Coordinates of N, CA and C and ligand atoms in Angstrom, one line a residue:
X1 N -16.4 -29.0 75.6 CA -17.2 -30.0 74.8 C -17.7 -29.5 73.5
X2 N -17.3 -30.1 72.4 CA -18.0 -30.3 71.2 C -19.2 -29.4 71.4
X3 N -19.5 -28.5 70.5 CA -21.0 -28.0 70.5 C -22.1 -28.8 69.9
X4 N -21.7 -29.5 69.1 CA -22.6 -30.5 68.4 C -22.6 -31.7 69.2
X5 N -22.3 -32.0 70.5 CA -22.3 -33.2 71.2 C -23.1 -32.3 72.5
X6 N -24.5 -32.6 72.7 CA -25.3 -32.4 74.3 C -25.3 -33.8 74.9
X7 N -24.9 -33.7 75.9 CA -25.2 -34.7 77.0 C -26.1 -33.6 78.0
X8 N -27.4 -34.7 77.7 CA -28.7 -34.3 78.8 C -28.6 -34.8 80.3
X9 N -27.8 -33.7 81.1 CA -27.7 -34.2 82.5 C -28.7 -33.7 83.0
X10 N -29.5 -33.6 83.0 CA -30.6 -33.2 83.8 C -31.2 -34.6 84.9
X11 N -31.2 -34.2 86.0 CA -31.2 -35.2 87.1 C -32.1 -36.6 86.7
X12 N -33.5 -36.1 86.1 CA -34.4 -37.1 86.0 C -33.8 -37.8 84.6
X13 N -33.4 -37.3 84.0 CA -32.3 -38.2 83.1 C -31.6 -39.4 83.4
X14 N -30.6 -38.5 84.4 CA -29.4 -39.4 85.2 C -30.0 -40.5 86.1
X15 N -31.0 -40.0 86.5 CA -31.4 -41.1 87.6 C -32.3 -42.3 86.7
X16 N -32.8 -42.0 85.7 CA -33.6 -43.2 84.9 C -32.3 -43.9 84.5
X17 N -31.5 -43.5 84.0 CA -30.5 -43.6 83.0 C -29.5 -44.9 83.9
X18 N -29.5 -44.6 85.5 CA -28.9 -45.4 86.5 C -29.7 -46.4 86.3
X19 N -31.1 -46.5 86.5 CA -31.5 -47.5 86.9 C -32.4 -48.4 85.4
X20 N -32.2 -47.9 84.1 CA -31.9 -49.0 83.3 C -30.5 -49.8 83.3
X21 N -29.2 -49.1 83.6 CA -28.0 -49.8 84.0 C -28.0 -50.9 84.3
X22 N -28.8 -50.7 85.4 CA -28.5 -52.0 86.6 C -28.9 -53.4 86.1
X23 N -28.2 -54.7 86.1 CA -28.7 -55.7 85.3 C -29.8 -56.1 85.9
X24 N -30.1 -56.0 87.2 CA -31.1 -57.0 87.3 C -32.6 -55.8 87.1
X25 N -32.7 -54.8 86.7 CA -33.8 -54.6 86.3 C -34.4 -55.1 85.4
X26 N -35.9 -54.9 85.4 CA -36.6 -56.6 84.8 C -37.0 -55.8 83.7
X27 N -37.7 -56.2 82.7 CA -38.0 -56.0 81.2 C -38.9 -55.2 81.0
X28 N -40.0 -55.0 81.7 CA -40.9 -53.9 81.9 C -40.6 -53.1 82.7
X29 N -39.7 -52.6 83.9 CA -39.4 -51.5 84.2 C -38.2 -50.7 83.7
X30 N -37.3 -51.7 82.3 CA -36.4 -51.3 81.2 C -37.3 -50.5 80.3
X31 N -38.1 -50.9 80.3 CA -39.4 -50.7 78.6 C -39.8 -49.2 79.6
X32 N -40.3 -49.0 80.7 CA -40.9 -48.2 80.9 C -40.6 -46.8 81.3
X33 N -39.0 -46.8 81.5 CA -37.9 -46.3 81.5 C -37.3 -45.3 80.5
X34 N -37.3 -46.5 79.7 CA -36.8 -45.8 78.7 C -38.1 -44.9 78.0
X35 N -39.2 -45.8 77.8 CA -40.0 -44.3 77.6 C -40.2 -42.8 78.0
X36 N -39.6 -43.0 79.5 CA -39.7 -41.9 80.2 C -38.9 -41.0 79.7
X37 N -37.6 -41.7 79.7 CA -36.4 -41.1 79.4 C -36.3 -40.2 78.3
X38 N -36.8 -41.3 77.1 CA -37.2 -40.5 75.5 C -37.4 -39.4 75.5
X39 N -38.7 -39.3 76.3 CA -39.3 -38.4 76.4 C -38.7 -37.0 76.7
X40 N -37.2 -37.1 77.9 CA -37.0 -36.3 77.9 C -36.0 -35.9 77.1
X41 N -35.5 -37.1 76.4 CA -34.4 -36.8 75.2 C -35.0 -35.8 74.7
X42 N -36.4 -36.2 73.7 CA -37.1 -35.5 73.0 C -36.9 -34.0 72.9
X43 N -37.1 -33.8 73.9 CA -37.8 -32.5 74.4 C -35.8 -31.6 74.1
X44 N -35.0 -32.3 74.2 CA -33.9 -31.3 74.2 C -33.3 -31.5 73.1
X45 N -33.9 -32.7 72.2 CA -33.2 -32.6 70.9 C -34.1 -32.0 69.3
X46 N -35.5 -31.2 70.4 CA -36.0 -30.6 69.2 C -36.0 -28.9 70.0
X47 N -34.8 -29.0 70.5 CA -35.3 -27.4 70.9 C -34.7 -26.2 69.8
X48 N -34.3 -26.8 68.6 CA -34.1 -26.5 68.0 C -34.7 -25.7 66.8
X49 N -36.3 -26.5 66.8 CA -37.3 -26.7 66.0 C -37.6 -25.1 65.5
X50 N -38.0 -24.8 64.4 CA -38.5 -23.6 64.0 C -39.7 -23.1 64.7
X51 N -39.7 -21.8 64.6 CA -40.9 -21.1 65.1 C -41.3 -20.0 64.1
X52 N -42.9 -20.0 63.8 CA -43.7 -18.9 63.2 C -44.4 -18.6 64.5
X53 N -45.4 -16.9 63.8 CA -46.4 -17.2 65.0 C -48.1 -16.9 63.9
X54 N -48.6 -17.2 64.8 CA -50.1 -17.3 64.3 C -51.4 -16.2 65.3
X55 N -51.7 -15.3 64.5 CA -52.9 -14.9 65.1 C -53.8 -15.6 65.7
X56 N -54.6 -15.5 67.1 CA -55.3 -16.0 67.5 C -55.9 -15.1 68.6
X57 N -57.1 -15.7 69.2 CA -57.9 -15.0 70.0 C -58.0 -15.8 71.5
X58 N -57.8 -15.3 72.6 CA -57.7 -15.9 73.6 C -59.2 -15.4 73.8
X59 N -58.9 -15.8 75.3 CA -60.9 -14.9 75.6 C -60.4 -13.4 76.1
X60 N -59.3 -13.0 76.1 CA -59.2 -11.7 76.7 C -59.0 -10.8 75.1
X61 N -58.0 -11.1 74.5 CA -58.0 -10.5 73.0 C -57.4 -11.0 72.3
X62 N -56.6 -10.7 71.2 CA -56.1 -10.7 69.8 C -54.2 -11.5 70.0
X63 N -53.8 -12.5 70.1 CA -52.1 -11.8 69.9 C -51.7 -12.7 69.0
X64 N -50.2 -12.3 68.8 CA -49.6 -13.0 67.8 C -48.9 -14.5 68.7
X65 N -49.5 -16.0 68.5 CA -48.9 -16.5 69.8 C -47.6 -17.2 68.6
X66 N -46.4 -18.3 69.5 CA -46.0 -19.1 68.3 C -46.2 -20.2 68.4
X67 N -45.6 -21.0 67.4 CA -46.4 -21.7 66.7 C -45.0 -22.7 65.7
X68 N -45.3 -24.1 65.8 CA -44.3 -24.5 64.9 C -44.7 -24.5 63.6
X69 N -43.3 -24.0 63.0 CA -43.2 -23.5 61.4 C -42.8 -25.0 60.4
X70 N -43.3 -25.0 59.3 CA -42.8 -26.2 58.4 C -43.8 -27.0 58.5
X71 N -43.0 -28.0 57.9 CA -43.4 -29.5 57.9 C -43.2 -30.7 59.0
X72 N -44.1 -31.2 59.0 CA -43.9 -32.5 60.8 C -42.5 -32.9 60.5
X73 N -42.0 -32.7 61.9 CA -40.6 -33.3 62.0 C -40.7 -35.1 61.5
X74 N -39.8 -35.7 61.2 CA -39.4 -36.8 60.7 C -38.9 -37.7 61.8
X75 N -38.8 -38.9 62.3 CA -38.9 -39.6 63.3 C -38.1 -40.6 62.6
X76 N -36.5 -40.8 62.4 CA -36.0 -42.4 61.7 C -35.3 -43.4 62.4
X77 N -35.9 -44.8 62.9 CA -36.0 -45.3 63.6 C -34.7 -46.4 63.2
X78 N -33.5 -46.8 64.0 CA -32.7 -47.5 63.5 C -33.3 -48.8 64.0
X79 N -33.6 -50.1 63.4 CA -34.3 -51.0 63.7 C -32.9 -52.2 64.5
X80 N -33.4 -52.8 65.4 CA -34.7 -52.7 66.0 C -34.8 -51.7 67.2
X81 N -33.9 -51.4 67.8 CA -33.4 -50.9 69.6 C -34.3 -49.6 69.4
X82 N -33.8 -48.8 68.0 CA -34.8 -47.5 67.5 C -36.0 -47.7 68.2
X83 N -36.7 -48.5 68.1 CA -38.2 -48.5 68.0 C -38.5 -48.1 69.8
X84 N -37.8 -48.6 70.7 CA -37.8 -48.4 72.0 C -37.6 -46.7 72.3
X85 N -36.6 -46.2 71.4 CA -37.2 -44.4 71.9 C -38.0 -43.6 71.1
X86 N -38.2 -44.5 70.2 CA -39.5 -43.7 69.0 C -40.8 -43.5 70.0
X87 N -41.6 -44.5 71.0 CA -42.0 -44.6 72.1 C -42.5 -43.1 72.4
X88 N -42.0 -43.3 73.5 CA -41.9 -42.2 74.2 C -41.6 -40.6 73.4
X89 N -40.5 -40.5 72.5 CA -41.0 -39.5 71.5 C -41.7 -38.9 71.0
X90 N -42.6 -40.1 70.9 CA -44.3 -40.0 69.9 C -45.3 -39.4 71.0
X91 N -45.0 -39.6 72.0 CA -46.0 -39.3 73.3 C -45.9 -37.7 73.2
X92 N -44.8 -37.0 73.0 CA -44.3 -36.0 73.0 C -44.9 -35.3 71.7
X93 N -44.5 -35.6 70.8 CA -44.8 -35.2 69.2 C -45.5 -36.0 68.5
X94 N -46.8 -36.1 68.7 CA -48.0 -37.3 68.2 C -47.6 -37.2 66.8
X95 N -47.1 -36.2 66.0 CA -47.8 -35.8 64.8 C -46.7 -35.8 63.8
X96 N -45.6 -36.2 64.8 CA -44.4 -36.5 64.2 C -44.3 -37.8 62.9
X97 N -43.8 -37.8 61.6 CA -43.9 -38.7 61.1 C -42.8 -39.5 61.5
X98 N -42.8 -40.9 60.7 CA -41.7 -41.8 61.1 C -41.6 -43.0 60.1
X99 N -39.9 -43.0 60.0 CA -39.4 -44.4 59.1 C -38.8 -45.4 59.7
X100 N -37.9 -46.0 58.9 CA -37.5 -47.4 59.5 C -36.2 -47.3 58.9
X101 N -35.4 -48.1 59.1 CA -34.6 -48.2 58.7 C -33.4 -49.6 59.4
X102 N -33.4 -50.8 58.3 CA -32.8 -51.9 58.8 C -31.7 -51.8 58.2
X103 N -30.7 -52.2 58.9 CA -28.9 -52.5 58.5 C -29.0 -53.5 59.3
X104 N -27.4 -54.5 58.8 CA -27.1 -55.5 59.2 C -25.9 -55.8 58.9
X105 N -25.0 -56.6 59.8 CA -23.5 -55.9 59.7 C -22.7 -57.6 58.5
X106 N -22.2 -57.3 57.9 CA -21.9 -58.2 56.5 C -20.6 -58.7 57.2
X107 N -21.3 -60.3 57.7 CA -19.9 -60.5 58.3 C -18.2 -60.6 57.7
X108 N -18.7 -60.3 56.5 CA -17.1 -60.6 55.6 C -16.4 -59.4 55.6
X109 N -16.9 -58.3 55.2 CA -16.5 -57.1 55.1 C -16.5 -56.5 56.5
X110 N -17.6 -56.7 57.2 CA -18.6 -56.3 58.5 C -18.7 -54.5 58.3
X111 N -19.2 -54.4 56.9 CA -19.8 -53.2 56.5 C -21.4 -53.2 56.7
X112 N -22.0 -52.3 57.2 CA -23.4 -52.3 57.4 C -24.3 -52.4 55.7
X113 N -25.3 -53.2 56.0 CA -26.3 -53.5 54.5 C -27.4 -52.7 54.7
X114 N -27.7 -52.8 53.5 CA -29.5 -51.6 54.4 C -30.3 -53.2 53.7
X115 N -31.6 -53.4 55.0 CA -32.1 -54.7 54.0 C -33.6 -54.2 54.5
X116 N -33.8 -52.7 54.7 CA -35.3 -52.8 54.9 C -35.1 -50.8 54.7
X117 N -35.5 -50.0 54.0 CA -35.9 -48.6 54.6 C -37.0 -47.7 53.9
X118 N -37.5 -47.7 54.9 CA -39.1 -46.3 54.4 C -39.6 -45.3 54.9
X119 N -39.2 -44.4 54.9 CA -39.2 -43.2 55.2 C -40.4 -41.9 54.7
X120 N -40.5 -41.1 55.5 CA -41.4 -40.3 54.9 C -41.0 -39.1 53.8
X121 N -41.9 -38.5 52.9 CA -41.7 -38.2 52.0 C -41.4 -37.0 52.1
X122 N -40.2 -36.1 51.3 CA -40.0 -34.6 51.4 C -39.3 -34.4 52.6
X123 N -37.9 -35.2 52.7 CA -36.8 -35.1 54.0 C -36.6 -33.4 53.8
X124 N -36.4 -33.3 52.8 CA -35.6 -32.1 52.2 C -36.1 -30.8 53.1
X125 N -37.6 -31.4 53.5 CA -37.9 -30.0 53.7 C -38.4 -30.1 55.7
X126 N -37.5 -31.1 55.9 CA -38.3 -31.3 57.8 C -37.1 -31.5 58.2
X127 N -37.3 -31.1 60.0 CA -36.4 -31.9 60.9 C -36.3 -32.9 60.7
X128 N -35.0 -33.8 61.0 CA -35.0 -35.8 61.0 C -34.1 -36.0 61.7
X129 N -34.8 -36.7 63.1 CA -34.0 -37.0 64.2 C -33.7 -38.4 63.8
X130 N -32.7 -38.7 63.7 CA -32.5 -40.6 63.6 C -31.9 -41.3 65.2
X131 N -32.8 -42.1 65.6 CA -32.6 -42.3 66.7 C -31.9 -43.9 66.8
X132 N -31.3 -44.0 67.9 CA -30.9 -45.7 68.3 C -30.4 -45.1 69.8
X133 N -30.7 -46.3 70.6 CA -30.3 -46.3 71.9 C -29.0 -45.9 72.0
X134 N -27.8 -47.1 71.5 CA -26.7 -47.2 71.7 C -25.8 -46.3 70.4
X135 N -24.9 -45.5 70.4 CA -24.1 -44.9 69.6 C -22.9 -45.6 69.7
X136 N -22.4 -46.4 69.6 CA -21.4 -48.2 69.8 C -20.0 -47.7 68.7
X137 N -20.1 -48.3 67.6 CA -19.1 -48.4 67.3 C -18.9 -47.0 66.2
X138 N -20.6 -46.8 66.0 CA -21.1 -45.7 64.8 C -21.4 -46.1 63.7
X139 N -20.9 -47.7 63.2 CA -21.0 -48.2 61.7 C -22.4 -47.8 61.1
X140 N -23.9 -48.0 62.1 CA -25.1 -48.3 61.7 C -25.5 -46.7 61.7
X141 N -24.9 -45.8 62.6 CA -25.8 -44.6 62.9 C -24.7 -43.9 61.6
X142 N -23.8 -44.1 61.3 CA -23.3 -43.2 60.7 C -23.8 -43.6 58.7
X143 N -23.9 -45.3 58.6 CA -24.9 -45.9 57.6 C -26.2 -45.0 57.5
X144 N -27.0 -45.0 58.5 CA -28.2 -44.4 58.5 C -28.2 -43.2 58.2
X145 N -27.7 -41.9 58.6 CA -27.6 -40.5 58.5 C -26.6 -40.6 56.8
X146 N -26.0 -41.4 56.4 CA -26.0 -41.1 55.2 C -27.0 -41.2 54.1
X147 N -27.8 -42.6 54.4 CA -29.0 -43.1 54.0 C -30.0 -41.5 53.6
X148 N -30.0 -40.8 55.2 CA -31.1 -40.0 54.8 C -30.6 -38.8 53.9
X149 N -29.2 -38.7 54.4 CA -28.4 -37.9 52.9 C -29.0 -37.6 51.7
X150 N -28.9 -39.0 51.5 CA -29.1 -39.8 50.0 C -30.6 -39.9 49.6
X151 N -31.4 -39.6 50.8 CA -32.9 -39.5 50.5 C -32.9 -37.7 50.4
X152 N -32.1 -37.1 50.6 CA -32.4 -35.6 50.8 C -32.5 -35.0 51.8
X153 N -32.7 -35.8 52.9 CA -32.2 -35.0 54.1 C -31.5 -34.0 54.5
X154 N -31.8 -32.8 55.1 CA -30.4 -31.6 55.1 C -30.0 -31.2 56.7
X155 N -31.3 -31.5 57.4 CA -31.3 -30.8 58.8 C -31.5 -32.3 59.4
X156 N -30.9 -32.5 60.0 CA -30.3 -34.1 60.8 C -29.8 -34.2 62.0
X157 N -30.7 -34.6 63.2 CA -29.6 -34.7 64.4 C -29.7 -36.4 65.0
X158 N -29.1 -36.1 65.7 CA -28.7 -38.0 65.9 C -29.1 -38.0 67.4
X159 N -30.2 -38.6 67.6 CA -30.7 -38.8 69.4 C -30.0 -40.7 69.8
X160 N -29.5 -40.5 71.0 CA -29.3 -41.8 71.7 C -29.1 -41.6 72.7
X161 N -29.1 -43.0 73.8 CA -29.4 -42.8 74.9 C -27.8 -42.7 76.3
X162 N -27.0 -43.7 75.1 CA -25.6 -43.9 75.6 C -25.0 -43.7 74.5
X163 N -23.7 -43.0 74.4 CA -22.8 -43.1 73.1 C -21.5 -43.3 73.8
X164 N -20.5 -44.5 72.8 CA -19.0 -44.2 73.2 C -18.1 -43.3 72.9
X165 N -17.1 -42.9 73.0 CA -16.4 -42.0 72.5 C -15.9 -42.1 71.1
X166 N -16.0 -43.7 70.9 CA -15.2 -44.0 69.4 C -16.5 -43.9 68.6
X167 N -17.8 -44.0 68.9 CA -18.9 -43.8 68.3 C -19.0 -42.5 67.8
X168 N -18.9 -41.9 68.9 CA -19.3 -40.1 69.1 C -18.0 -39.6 67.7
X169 N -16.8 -39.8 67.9 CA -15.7 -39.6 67.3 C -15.7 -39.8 65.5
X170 N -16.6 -41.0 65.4 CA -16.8 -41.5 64.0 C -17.6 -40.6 63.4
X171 N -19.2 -40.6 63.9 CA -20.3 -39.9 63.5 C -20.1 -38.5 63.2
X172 N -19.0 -38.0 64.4 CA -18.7 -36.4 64.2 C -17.5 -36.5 63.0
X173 N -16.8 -37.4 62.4 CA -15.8 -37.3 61.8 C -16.8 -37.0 60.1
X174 N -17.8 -38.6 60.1 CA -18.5 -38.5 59.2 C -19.5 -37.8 58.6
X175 N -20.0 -37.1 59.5 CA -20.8 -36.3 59.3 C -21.1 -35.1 60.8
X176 N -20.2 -34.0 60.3 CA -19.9 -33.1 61.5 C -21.1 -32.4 61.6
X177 N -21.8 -32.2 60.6 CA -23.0 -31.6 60.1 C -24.3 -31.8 61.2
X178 N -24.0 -33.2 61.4 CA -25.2 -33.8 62.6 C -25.3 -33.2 64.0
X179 N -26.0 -32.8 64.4 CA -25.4 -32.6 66.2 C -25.9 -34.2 66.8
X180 N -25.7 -34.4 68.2 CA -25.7 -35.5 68.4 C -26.1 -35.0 70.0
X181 N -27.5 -35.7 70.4 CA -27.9 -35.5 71.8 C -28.1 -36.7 72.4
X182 N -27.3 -37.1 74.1 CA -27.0 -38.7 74.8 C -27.6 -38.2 76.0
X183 N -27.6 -39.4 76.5 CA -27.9 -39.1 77.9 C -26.5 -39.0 78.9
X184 N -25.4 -40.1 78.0 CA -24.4 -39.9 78.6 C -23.0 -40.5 77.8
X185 N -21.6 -40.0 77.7 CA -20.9 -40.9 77.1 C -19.8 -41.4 78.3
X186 N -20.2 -42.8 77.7 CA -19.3 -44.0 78.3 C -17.6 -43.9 78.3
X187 N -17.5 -45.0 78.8 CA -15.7 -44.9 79.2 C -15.5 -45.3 77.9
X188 N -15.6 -46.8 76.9 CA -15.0 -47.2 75.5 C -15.8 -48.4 75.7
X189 N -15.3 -48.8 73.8 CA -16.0 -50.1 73.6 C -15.4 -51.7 74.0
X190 N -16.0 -52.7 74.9 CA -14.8 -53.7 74.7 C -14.8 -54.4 73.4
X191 N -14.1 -55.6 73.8 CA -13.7 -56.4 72.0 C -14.8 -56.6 71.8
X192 N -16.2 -56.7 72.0 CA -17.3 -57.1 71.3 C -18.0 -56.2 70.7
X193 N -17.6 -55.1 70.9 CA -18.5 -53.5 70.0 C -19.7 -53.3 71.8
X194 N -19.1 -53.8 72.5 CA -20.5 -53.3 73.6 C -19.9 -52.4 74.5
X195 N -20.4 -51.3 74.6 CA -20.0 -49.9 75.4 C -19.8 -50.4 77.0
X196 N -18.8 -49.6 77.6 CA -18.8 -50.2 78.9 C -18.4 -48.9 79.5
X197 N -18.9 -48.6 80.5 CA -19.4 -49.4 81.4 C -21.4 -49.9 80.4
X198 N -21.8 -49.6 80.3 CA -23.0 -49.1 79.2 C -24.4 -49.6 80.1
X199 N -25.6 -50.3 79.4 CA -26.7 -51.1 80.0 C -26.4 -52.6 79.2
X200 N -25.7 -53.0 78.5 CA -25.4 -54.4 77.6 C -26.2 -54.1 76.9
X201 N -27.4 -55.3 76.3 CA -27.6 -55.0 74.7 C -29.4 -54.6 74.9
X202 N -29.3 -53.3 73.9 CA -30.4 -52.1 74.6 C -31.5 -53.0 73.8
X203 N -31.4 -53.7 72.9 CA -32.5 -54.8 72.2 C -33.2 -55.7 73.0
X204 N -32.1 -56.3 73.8 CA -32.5 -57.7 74.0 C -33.2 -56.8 75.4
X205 N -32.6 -56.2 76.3 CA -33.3 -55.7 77.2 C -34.4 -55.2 77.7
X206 N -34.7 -54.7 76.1 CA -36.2 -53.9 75.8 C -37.5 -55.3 75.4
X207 N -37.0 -55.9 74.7 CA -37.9 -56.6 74.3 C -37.7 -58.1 74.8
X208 N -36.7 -58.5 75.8 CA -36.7 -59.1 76.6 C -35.8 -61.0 75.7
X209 N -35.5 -60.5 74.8 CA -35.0 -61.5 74.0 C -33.6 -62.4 74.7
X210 N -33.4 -62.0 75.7 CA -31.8 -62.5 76.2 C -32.7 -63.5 77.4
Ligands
URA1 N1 -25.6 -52.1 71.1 C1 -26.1 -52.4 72.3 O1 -27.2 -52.8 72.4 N2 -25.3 -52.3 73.4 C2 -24.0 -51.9 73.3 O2 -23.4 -51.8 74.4 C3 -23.5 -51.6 72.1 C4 -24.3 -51.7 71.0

């Protein structure tokens, strides 16, 4: 496997990960799921994070403990599905800052548009995880990581929850630079851009719109 591709098998992963699958799970134990889940994404796609250490005094004595180094990691949220593992992330990394970022796919060209993005200030000098549930076809995640490119971004990894292989394939083609951490990669995409076997559409399921 790809070094820049982690798939987080870690049991409590796989087992949340089953049971957002299933269609007839209901809208709030999708929602509450995936927070869980985030959470654990989180935790393996910042293990990367810098470390200083800082003097301090316990009640016994003096040591050097560590400590994270820099600037608050950067949180960029591909709108809308993003906002579902920002969640759970934030529970993790209160202190984490966070953007936005809307695309929309131009049905003539069906090139992605940017029609919303705000971002926090001084990419240049933080972690910036860009997250979206689904890693699908790549058009939007591979739009977005260029986006933060173009804002200065230098240290960039790409969190989601499912990715396809044609997704995974794109993103690493376009930007090899990124590493990319799933919970799991799927068999392929059908004719509609929807990952299969997958959970169907990680939007409508989160926020209950279908
Ligand atoms: N977006 C989704 O929400 N689901 C898919 O399967 C692919 C893209």
């Amino acid at each position: 496997m790809d070094q820049q591709v982690t798939v987080v098998d870690h049991p409590l992963v796989q087992h949340k990960l089953t049971l957002m699958r299933e269609k007839d799970t209901s809208t709030a134990s999708f929602r509450q799921l995936l927070r869980e889940i985030s959470l654990l994404l989180a935790y393996e796609v910042t293990r990367g994070l810098d470390l200083t250490t800082k003097r301090i005094e316990t009640p016994l004595c003096e040591m050097d403990a560590p400590i994270l180094e820099g600037k608050k990691l950067a949180l960029i949220s591909i709108l809308r599905a993003g906002n579902g593992l920002l969640d759970g992330i934030l529970e993790l990394i209160p202190a984490a800052r966070v953007g936005f970022v809307g695309l929309y796919r131009d049905p003539e060209t069906l090139q992605p548009v940017q029609y919303y993005c705000k971002v926090p200030a001084e990419l240049e000098d933080r972690m910036v995880i860009v997250v979206d549930p689904m890693l699908a076809t790549g058009n939007s995640s591979v739009a977005a990581v260029q986006l933060m490119k173009d804002k200065g971004a230098k240290n960039i990894r790409f969190l989601c929850l499912l990715a396809a292989p044609e997704g995974i394939a794109r993103m690493r083609a376009a930007h090899p630079d990124v590493p990319i951490v799933t919970a799991a990669i799927d068999s392929h995409l059908n004719d509609h851009g929807y990952i299969v076997p997958g959970l169907g559409d990680a939007g409508d399921r989160m926020f209950g719109t279908k």
